[in-house]
């Protein structure tokens, strides 16, 4: 490379300039160019070259018979890799690949004709590959000092970029046209200042309008759907102020009344101040897309519904008021086992339990009448012959003919309820046994006292008889009788108390119940504690299980006793209580209304706040192991809640405790008051010839029964054990009734009866049992013609039963 600023002394003036090509020219000589060294160039050539070197416009001159090539810096760029060795080389050698095109032009110039060509395509190789180029240039003849044509001068410009760009633009325009045509895209523009616009043909087709020249706002408005007009103009205004592109979807109304959906998109062109000048964009008819979208949405919703229908754990059905179902979900088969055909072919009532069908159909009819959804529960048949409890929610359909039913299987809920119930039952029993256990010690003591009274009196009577005296026998007999009765009452209560039984609510006179327990309670608390019973006059009846209430009072008494180891006062009060809303609002789950209240108060050790809070919890006890189970108060609470009442504890440490038991007032009929001790009357008397067999190992009881029978005029036959009794039964003797103990030596009562009934199938049997637990069990085995009486019994009760059995067929 030649240093452009260093010139040798013989450098001619016209080449003393900067630039790469000038330097190249300076290095030319006869050895490397037909032109030879510049010092020898003619003046005309020097003039042309100095002109070229001064120009930024690409130029060259081809001089002399060889057309040697001289060019300027601007032209060097066009030469590509042909520069720098093109300097001084032959024109034809340099542009061999395009000589066919430019050779003739050069010859024409040499012949004196100037040519001008625009965007001439030339396939050049100047960067190591073939390249499509375009040139605009002029070839003019160049004359030497004597005026003869000595070369060709060219001023040129490469237009490749422009031509290619225009071509690309044309192509893309064509493509766009093709695309807009085939995509049915219309175009529009809008001049903001003139407030006028134009539509393309396609746009007018989309809008369904004729070509009406310029578009005015009025014309545009006419095409818009009335409901979307305001929005469309608002969106345009927003785009104008925000600078965002205009993107909008709206409905148009064609002149023929057809509604179509249009998507429009446009850009806004602004002036230097950012004021909108014009906007242009495209419109596209998207009605089909909208329809497709809607269909998709709809089918999505349908799919969702179908998914719900088939996956729902609940049984879903569509049914009509004529009793048929028209659709059932798969859950039906899963839960009940019936297949769809079975479910749809029979009326829905056919699947209901006969007891449940009338209320269910009534509920459906009510729903039909009111139009309001409702809920109910019933039992539905399963295919394998069982029943399932189902909770239904039904809602009418708007058509007035059908309704929708949603059924939830409650089987496991019910099973859990039953388990809970069983657990509660077990708890109650455990608690009862605890109380019995606590009682036994005291009772045994009392029992002995009572027996002493009985035995003592009998002893005294015996002595009197031995002595032949009779004056005091009457008195001793009365004393013995009283003691024995009290003992009987005591055991009766104990047995009744320990009996396993479900809640059996009855109308209860709490005053009478509490008073009836006095004896038992007194024995429970011992002598150090005094008992006060204060019963309110005019106490309302309550509805609860009387045995449970007794059990509750007994437990409260035991708690009170435990709280007063040094003795004190136990007070049991009854009163009516009116719980008003204000009071009730502070209690959970208590209904306002009228209650009876039983308060059990002691003057014992009391309870801390913490103990009060926990006392109702099952198994909470502060008592040493073996003395407390922590079940007493929890069972009392459970009993109160089950009876729709409630229980509260009030206590002060070292002062005492009051437990209040509220039970709801009962307004209904009184249940049969306890049977009076009746007298024996003529109604109890035997008819002529009637005979009764008595099998009883306890002589005292046997004698008593025989005495009663004889007094009533029956023929009484007795046996002391099973085999003896059976022998009589197998004889031909007349027997209208068998009265037998259940627990007998040899054969028990039941076995005797079973054997005897082989010969006397209609034999009537009255079992006697002293054990309530037995009674409950045996009750299950009682066949027709068999009854049971629990010992001890009143004579009158026995007489009535005998009469009723013999007279009953
Ligand atoms: P238990 O008597 O087996 O402990 P309860 O449920 O009957 O179970 O009573 C729970 C606890 O409540 C008792 O352990 C005791 O701490 C307390 N409690 C119950 N009644 C009284 C009372 N009258 N005086 C003091 N504390 C009592
Ligand atoms: Mg207790």
PDB file of N, CA, C and O in Angstrom, residues 616-668:
ATOM      1  N   UNK A 616     -67.592 -31.931  82.837  1.00  0.00           N
ATOM      2  CA  UNK A 616     -68.545 -32.664  82.001  1.00  0.00           C
ATOM      3  C   UNK A 616     -67.851 -33.569  80.990  1.00  0.00           C
ATOM      4  O   UNK A 616     -68.498 -34.345  80.296  1.00  0.00           O
ATOM      5  N   UNK A 617     -66.539 -33.454  80.892  1.00  0.00           N
ATOM      6  CA  UNK A 617     -65.832 -34.305  79.931  1.00  0.00           C
ATOM      7  C   UNK A 617     -65.798 -35.751  80.409  1.00  0.00           C
ATOM      8  O   UNK A 617     -65.537 -35.996  81.579  1.00  0.00           O
ATOM      9  N   UNK A 618     -66.041 -36.687  79.488  1.00  0.00           N
ATOM     10  CA  UNK A 618     -65.950 -38.093  79.893  1.00  0.00           C
ATOM     11  C   UNK A 618     -64.537 -38.390  80.398  1.00  0.00           C
ATOM     12  O   UNK A 618     -63.568 -37.870  79.853  1.00  0.00           O
ATOM     13  N   UNK A 619     -64.454 -39.187  81.432  1.00  0.00           N
ATOM     14  CA  UNK A 619     -63.193 -39.660  82.016  1.00  0.00           C
ATOM     15  C   UNK A 619     -62.412 -38.572  82.745  1.00  0.00           C
ATOM     16  O   UNK A 619     -61.301 -38.791  83.173  1.00  0.00           O
ATOM     17  N   UNK A 620     -63.014 -37.369  82.895  1.00  0.00           N
ATOM     18  CA  UNK A 620     -62.323 -36.386  83.719  1.00  0.00           C
ATOM     19  C   UNK A 620     -62.658 -36.656  85.179  1.00  0.00           C
ATOM     20  O   UNK A 620     -63.820 -36.662  85.584  1.00  0.00           O
ATOM     21  N   UNK A 621     -61.637 -36.913  85.965  1.00  0.00           N
ATOM     22  CA  UNK A 621     -61.867 -37.156  87.388  1.00  0.00           C
ATOM     23  C   UNK A 621     -60.683 -36.627  88.175  1.00  0.00           C
ATOM     24  O   UNK A 621     -59.559 -36.616  87.686  1.00  0.00           O
ATOM     25  N   UNK A 622     -60.955 -36.156  89.375  1.00  0.00           N
ATOM     26  CA  UNK A 622     -59.861 -35.740  90.260  1.00  0.00           C
ATOM     27  C   UNK A 622     -59.697 -36.776  91.369  1.00  0.00           C
ATOM     28  O   UNK A 622     -58.940 -36.585  92.299  1.00  0.00           O
ATOM     29  N   UNK A 623     -60.445 -37.863  91.224  1.00  0.00           N
ATOM     30  CA  UNK A 623     -60.437 -38.859  92.301  1.00  0.00           C
ATOM     31  C   UNK A 623     -59.367 -39.914  92.054  1.00  0.00           C
ATOM     32  O   UNK A 623     -59.011 -40.171  90.897  1.00  0.00           O
ATOM     33  N   UNK A 624     -58.866 -40.521  93.138  1.00  0.00           N
ATOM     34  CA  UNK A 624     -57.828 -41.542  92.966  1.00  0.00           C
ATOM     35  C   UNK A 624     -58.345 -42.722  92.142  1.00  0.00           C
ATOM     36  O   UNK A 624     -59.553 -42.959  92.088  1.00  0.00           O
ATOM     37  N   UNK A 625     -57.378 -43.423  91.533  1.00  0.00           N
ATOM     38  CA  UNK A 625     -57.737 -44.583  90.712  1.00  0.00           C
ATOM     39  C   UNK A 625     -58.576 -45.549  91.552  1.00  0.00           C
ATOM     40  O   UNK A 625     -58.293 -45.795  92.707  1.00  0.00           O
ATOM     41  N   UNK A 626     -59.632 -46.077  90.945  1.00  0.00           N
ATOM     42  CA  UNK A 626     -60.476 -47.014  91.651  1.00  0.00           C
ATOM     43  C   UNK A 626     -61.665 -46.330  92.308  1.00  0.00           C
ATOM     44  O   UNK A 626     -62.647 -46.963  92.630  1.00  0.00           O
ATOM     45  N   UNK A 627     -61.564 -45.010  92.492  1.00  0.00           N
ATOM     46  CA  UNK A 627     -62.693 -44.324  93.126  1.00  0.00           C
ATOM     47  C   UNK A 627     -63.525 -43.511  92.148  1.00  0.00           C
ATOM     48  O   UNK A 627     -64.699 -43.275  92.373  1.00  0.00           O
ATOM     49  N   UNK A 628     -62.889 -43.032  91.106  1.00  0.00           N
ATOM     50  CA  UNK A 628     -63.656 -42.232  90.142  1.00  0.00           C
ATOM     51  C   UNK A 628     -63.417 -42.731  88.735  1.00  0.00           C
ATOM     52  O   UNK A 628     -62.326 -43.194  88.400  1.00  0.00           O
ATOM     53  N   UNK A 629     -64.453 -42.640  87.927  1.00  0.00           N
ATOM     54  CA  UNK A 629     -64.296 -43.009  86.516  1.00  0.00           C
ATOM     55  C   UNK A 629     -64.359 -41.769  85.633  1.00  0.00           C
ATOM     56  O   UNK A 629     -64.007 -41.821  84.459  1.00  0.00           O
ATOM     57  N   UNK A 630     -64.868 -40.689  86.195  1.00  0.00           N
ATOM     58  CA  UNK A 630     -65.007 -39.479  85.381  1.00  0.00           C
ATOM     59  C   UNK A 630     -66.164 -39.557  84.402  1.00  0.00           C
ATOM     60  O   UNK A 630     -66.244 -38.775  83.468  1.00  0.00           O
ATOM     61  N   UNK A 631     -67.053 -40.528  84.648  1.00  0.00           N
ATOM     62  CA  UNK A 631     -68.170 -40.695  83.712  1.00  0.00           C
ATOM     63  C   UNK A 631     -69.474 -40.089  84.205  1.00  0.00           C
ATOM     64  O   UNK A 631     -70.371 -39.809  83.421  1.00  0.00           O
ATOM     65  N   UNK A 632     -69.572 -39.892  85.532  1.00  0.00           N
ATOM     66  CA  UNK A 632     -70.841 -39.465  86.119  1.00  0.00           C
ATOM     67  C   UNK A 632     -71.405 -38.213  85.458  1.00  0.00           C
ATOM     68  O   UNK A 632     -72.494 -38.237  84.877  1.00  0.00           O
ATOM     69  N   UNK A 633     -70.660 -37.125  85.531  1.00  0.00           N
ATOM     70  CA  UNK A 633     -71.179 -35.859  85.013  1.00  0.00           C
ATOM     71  C   UNK A 633     -71.319 -35.875  83.494  1.00  0.00           C
ATOM     72  O   UNK A 633     -72.233 -35.264  82.951  1.00  0.00           O
ATOM     73  N   UNK A 634     -70.437 -36.581  82.813  1.00  0.00           N
ATOM     74  CA  UNK A 634     -70.554 -36.600  81.352  1.00  0.00           C
ATOM     75  C   UNK A 634     -71.845 -37.304  80.938  1.00  0.00           C
ATOM     76  O   UNK A 634     -72.503 -36.900  79.987  1.00  0.00           O
ATOM     77  N   UNK A 635     -72.205 -38.346  81.691  1.00  0.00           N
ATOM     78  CA  UNK A 635     -73.452 -39.040  81.361  1.00  0.00           C
ATOM     79  C   UNK A 635     -74.652 -38.181  81.711  1.00  0.00           C
ATOM     80  O   UNK A 635     -75.657 -38.189  81.005  1.00  0.00           O
ATOM     81  N   UNK A 636     -74.543 -37.445  82.803  1.00  0.00           N
ATOM     82  CA  UNK A 636     -75.641 -36.552  83.191  1.00  0.00           C
ATOM     83  C   UNK A 636     -75.832 -35.498  82.109  1.00  0.00           C
ATOM     84  O   UNK A 636     -76.953 -35.202  81.685  1.00  0.00           O
ATOM     85  N   UNK A 637     -74.718 -34.966  81.633  1.00  0.00           N
ATOM     86  CA  UNK A 637     -74.784 -33.956  80.589  1.00  0.00           C
ATOM     87  C   UNK A 637     -75.397 -34.541  79.317  1.00  0.00           C
ATOM     88  O   UNK A 637     -76.292 -33.958  78.713  1.00  0.00           O
ATOM     89  N   UNK A 638     -74.925 -35.743  78.957  1.00  0.00           N
ATOM     90  CA  UNK A 638     -75.450 -36.411  77.766  1.00  0.00           C
ATOM     91  C   UNK A 638     -76.947 -36.678  77.889  1.00  0.00           C
ATOM     92  O   UNK A 638     -77.709 -36.443  76.957  1.00  0.00           O
ATOM     93  N   UNK A 639     -77.342 -37.113  79.061  1.00  0.00           N
ATOM     94  CA  UNK A 639     -78.766 -37.384  79.296  1.00  0.00           C
ATOM     95  C   UNK A 639     -79.580 -36.098  79.146  1.00  0.00           C
ATOM     96  O   UNK A 639     -80.626 -36.071  78.495  1.00  0.00           O
ATOM     97  N   UNK A 640     -79.065 -35.004  79.729  1.00  0.00           N
ATOM     98  CA  UNK A 640     -79.780 -33.726  79.662  1.00  0.00           C
ATOM     99  C   UNK A 640     -79.914 -33.274  78.211  1.00  0.00           C
ATOM    100  O   UNK A 640     -80.983 -32.866  77.760  1.00  0.00           O
ATOM    101  N   UNK A 641     -78.822 -33.386  77.456  1.00  0.00           N
ATOM    102  CA  UNK A 641     -78.871 -32.943  76.058  1.00  0.00           C
ATOM    103  C   UNK A 641     -79.819 -33.808  75.236  1.00  0.00           C
ATOM    104  O   UNK A 641     -80.575 -33.303  74.419  1.00  0.00           O
ATOM    105  N   UNK A 642     -79.768 -35.124  75.513  1.00  0.00           N
ATOM    106  CA  UNK A 642     -80.651 -36.033  74.770  1.00  0.00           C
ATOM    107  C   UNK A 642     -82.110 -35.761  75.080  1.00  0.00           C
ATOM    108  O   UNK A 642     -82.977 -36.022  74.279  1.00  0.00           O
ATOM    109  N   UNK A 643     -82.354 -35.251  76.267  1.00  0.00           N
ATOM    110  CA  UNK A 643     -83.724 -34.965  76.674  1.00  0.00           C
ATOM    111  C   UNK A 643     -84.103 -33.538  76.290  1.00  0.00           C
ATOM    112  O   UNK A 643     -85.132 -33.038  76.723  1.00  0.00           O
ATOM    113  N   UNK A 644     -83.232 -32.872  75.516  1.00  0.00           N
ATOM    114  CA  UNK A 644     -83.445 -31.497  75.082  1.00  0.00           C
ATOM    115  C   UNK A 644     -83.455 -30.516  76.229  1.00  0.00           C
ATOM    116  O   UNK A 644     -84.154 -29.507  76.219  1.00  0.00           O
ATOM    117  N   UNK A 645     -82.716 -30.844  77.261  1.00  0.00           N
ATOM    118  CA  UNK A 645     -82.517 -29.911  78.358  1.00  0.00           C
ATOM    119  C   UNK A 645     -81.046 -29.594  78.439  1.00  0.00           C
ATOM    120  O   UNK A 645     -80.329 -29.768  77.458  1.00  0.00           O
ATOM    121  N   UNK A 646     -80.579 -29.158  79.577  1.00  0.00           N
ATOM    122  CA  UNK A 646     -79.138 -28.986  79.710  1.00  0.00           C
ATOM    123  C   UNK A 646     -78.741 -28.963  81.179  1.00  0.00           C
ATOM    124  O   UNK A 646     -79.607 -28.974  82.069  1.00  0.00           O
ATOM    125  N   UNK A 647     -77.442 -28.976  81.440  1.00  0.00           N
ATOM    126  CA  UNK A 647     -76.947 -29.058  82.811  1.00  0.00           C
ATOM    127  C   UNK A 647     -75.894 -27.981  83.035  1.00  0.00           C
ATOM    128  O   UNK A 647     -75.160 -27.639  82.112  1.00  0.00           O
ATOM    129  N   UNK A 648     -75.865 -27.417  84.249  1.00  0.00           N
ATOM    130  CA  UNK A 648     -74.902 -26.370  84.587  1.00  0.00           C
ATOM    131  C   UNK A 648     -74.322 -26.633  85.967  1.00  0.00           C
ATOM    132  O   UNK A 648     -74.993 -27.152  86.853  1.00  0.00           O
ATOM    133  N   UNK A 649     -73.047 -26.239  86.140  1.00  0.00           N
ATOM    134  CA  UNK A 649     -72.400 -26.397  87.448  1.00  0.00           C
ATOM    135  C   UNK A 649     -72.120 -25.006  88.015  1.00  0.00           C
ATOM    136  O   UNK A 649     -71.617 -24.135  87.293  1.00  0.00           O
ATOM    137  N   UNK A 650     -72.481 -24.789  89.280  1.00  0.00           N
ATOM    138  CA  UNK A 650     -72.092 -23.566  89.980  1.00  0.00           C
ATOM    139  C   UNK A 650     -71.313 -24.034  91.197  1.00  0.00           C
ATOM    140  O   UNK A 650     -71.804 -24.887  91.944  1.00  0.00           O
ATOM    141  N   UNK A 651     -70.109 -23.509  91.385  1.00  0.00           N
ATOM    142  CA  UNK A 651     -69.337 -24.024  92.513  1.00  0.00           C
ATOM    143  C   UNK A 651     -68.334 -22.999  93.013  1.00  0.00           C
ATOM    144  O   UNK A 651     -67.830 -22.175  92.242  1.00  0.00           O
ATOM    145  N   UNK A 652     -68.104 -23.007  94.324  1.00  0.00           N
ATOM    146  CA  UNK A 652     -67.077 -22.173  94.947  1.00  0.00           C
ATOM    147  C   UNK A 652     -66.200 -23.118  95.743  1.00  0.00           C
ATOM    148  O   UNK A 652     -66.714 -23.951  96.504  1.00  0.00           O
ATOM    149  N   UNK A 653     -64.886 -22.966  95.580  1.00  0.00           N
ATOM    150  CA  UNK A 653     -63.978 -23.824  96.334  1.00  0.00           C
ATOM    151  C   UNK A 653     -64.227 -23.616  97.828  1.00  0.00           C
ATOM    152  O   UNK A 653     -64.401 -22.483  98.276  1.00  0.00           O
ATOM    153  N   UNK A 654     -64.310 -24.708  98.566  1.00  0.00           N
ATOM    154  CA  UNK A 654     -64.513 -24.721 100.025  1.00  0.00           C
ATOM    155  C   UNK A 654     -65.907 -24.269 100.444  1.00  0.00           C
ATOM    156  O   UNK A 654     -66.228 -24.255 101.625  1.00  0.00           O
ATOM    157  N   UNK A 655     -66.752 -23.882  99.496  1.00  0.00           N
ATOM    158  CA  UNK A 655     -68.114 -23.466  99.833  1.00  0.00           C
ATOM    159  C   UNK A 655     -69.112 -24.559  99.480  1.00  0.00           C
ATOM    160  O   UNK A 655     -70.008 -24.870 100.265  1.00  0.00           O
ATOM    161  N   UNK A 656     -68.966 -25.102  98.312  1.00  0.00           N
ATOM    162  CA  UNK A 656     -69.910 -26.134  97.911  1.00  0.00           C
ATOM    163  C   UNK A 656     -70.209 -26.051  96.422  1.00  0.00           C
ATOM    164  O   UNK A 656     -69.648 -25.219  95.708  1.00  0.00           O
ATOM    165  N   UNK A 657     -71.069 -26.954  96.011  1.00  0.00           N
ATOM    166  CA  UNK A 657     -71.355 -27.093  94.586  1.00  0.00           C
ATOM    167  C   UNK A 657     -72.848 -27.249  94.381  1.00  0.00           C
ATOM    168  O   UNK A 657     -73.528 -27.900  95.177  1.00  0.00           O
ATOM    169  N   UNK A 658     -73.338 -26.618  93.301  1.00  0.00           N
ATOM    170  CA  UNK A 658     -74.716 -26.874  92.888  1.00  0.00           C
ATOM    171  C   UNK A 658     -74.687 -27.320  91.436  1.00  0.00           C
ATOM    172  O   UNK A 658     -74.059 -26.663  90.601  1.00  0.00           O
ATOM    173  N   UNK A 659     -75.312 -28.431  91.187  1.00  0.00           N
ATOM    174  CA  UNK A 659     -75.480 -28.840  89.795  1.00  0.00           C
ATOM    175  C   UNK A 659     -76.951 -28.685  89.465  1.00  0.00           C
ATOM    176  O   UNK A 659     -77.815 -29.172  90.207  1.00  0.00           O
ATOM    177  N   UNK A 660     -77.236 -27.932  88.390  1.00  0.00           N
ATOM    178  CA  UNK A 660     -78.633 -27.731  87.992  1.00  0.00           C
ATOM    179  C   UNK A 660     -78.899 -28.510  86.716  1.00  0.00           C
ATOM    180  O   UNK A 660     -78.157 -28.402  85.741  1.00  0.00           O
ATOM    181  N   UNK A 661     -79.970 -29.266  86.790  1.00  0.00           N
ATOM    182  CA  UNK A 661     -80.373 -30.091  85.654  1.00  0.00           C
ATOM    183  C   UNK A 661     -81.690 -29.524  85.144  1.00  0.00           C
ATOM    184  O   UNK A 661     -82.672 -29.485  85.884  1.00  0.00           O
ATOM    185  N   UNK A 662     -81.675 -29.008  83.907  1.00  0.00           N
ATOM    186  CA  UNK A 662     -82.904 -28.459  83.325  1.00  0.00           C
ATOM    187  C   UNK A 662     -83.493 -29.466  82.354  1.00  0.00           C
ATOM    188  O   UNK A 662     -82.798 -29.959  81.470  1.00  0.00           O
ATOM    189  N   UNK A 663     -84.775 -29.759  82.529  1.00  0.00           N
ATOM    190  CA  UNK A 663     -85.443 -30.679  81.602  1.00  0.00           C
ATOM    191  C   UNK A 663     -86.694 -29.986  81.081  1.00  0.00           C
ATOM    192  O   UNK A 663     -87.354 -29.244  81.828  1.00  0.00           O
ATOM    193  N   UNK A 664     -87.025 -30.198  79.828  1.00  0.00           N
ATOM    194  CA  UNK A 664     -88.116 -29.420  79.230  1.00  0.00           C
ATOM    195  C   UNK A 664     -89.473 -29.752  79.856  1.00  0.00           C
ATOM    196  O   UNK A 664     -89.731 -30.892  80.244  1.00  0.00           O
ATOM    197  N   UNK A 665     -90.295 -28.717  79.909  1.00  0.00           N
ATOM    198  CA  UNK A 665     -91.657 -28.925  80.411  1.00  0.00           C
ATOM    199  C   UNK A 665     -92.397 -29.796  79.421  1.00  0.00           C
ATOM    200  O   UNK A 665     -92.227 -29.668  78.200  1.00  0.00           O
ATOM    201  N   UNK A 666     -93.236 -30.674  79.939  1.00  0.00           N
ATOM    202  CA  UNK A 666     -94.028 -31.567  79.089  1.00  0.00           C
ATOM    203  C   UNK A 666     -95.483 -31.147  79.185  1.00  0.00           C
ATOM    204  O   UNK A 666     -96.031 -31.009  80.273  1.00  0.00           O
ATOM    205  N   UNK A 667     -96.099 -30.902  78.019  1.00  0.00           N
ATOM    206  CA  UNK A 667     -97.480 -30.409  78.011  1.00  0.00           C
ATOM    207  C   UNK A 667     -98.489 -31.507  77.730  1.00  0.00           C
ATOM    208  O   UNK A 667     -99.669 -31.325  77.928  1.00  0.00           O
ATOM    209  N   UNK A 668     -98.022 -32.662  77.227  1.00  0.00           N
ATOM    210  CA  UNK A 668     -98.942 -33.692  76.730  1.00  0.00           C
ATOM    211  C   UNK A 668     -99.657 -34.458  77.836  1.00  0.00           C
ATOM    212  O   UNK A 668     -99.638 -34.091  79.002  1.00  0.00           O
TER     213      UNK A 668
END
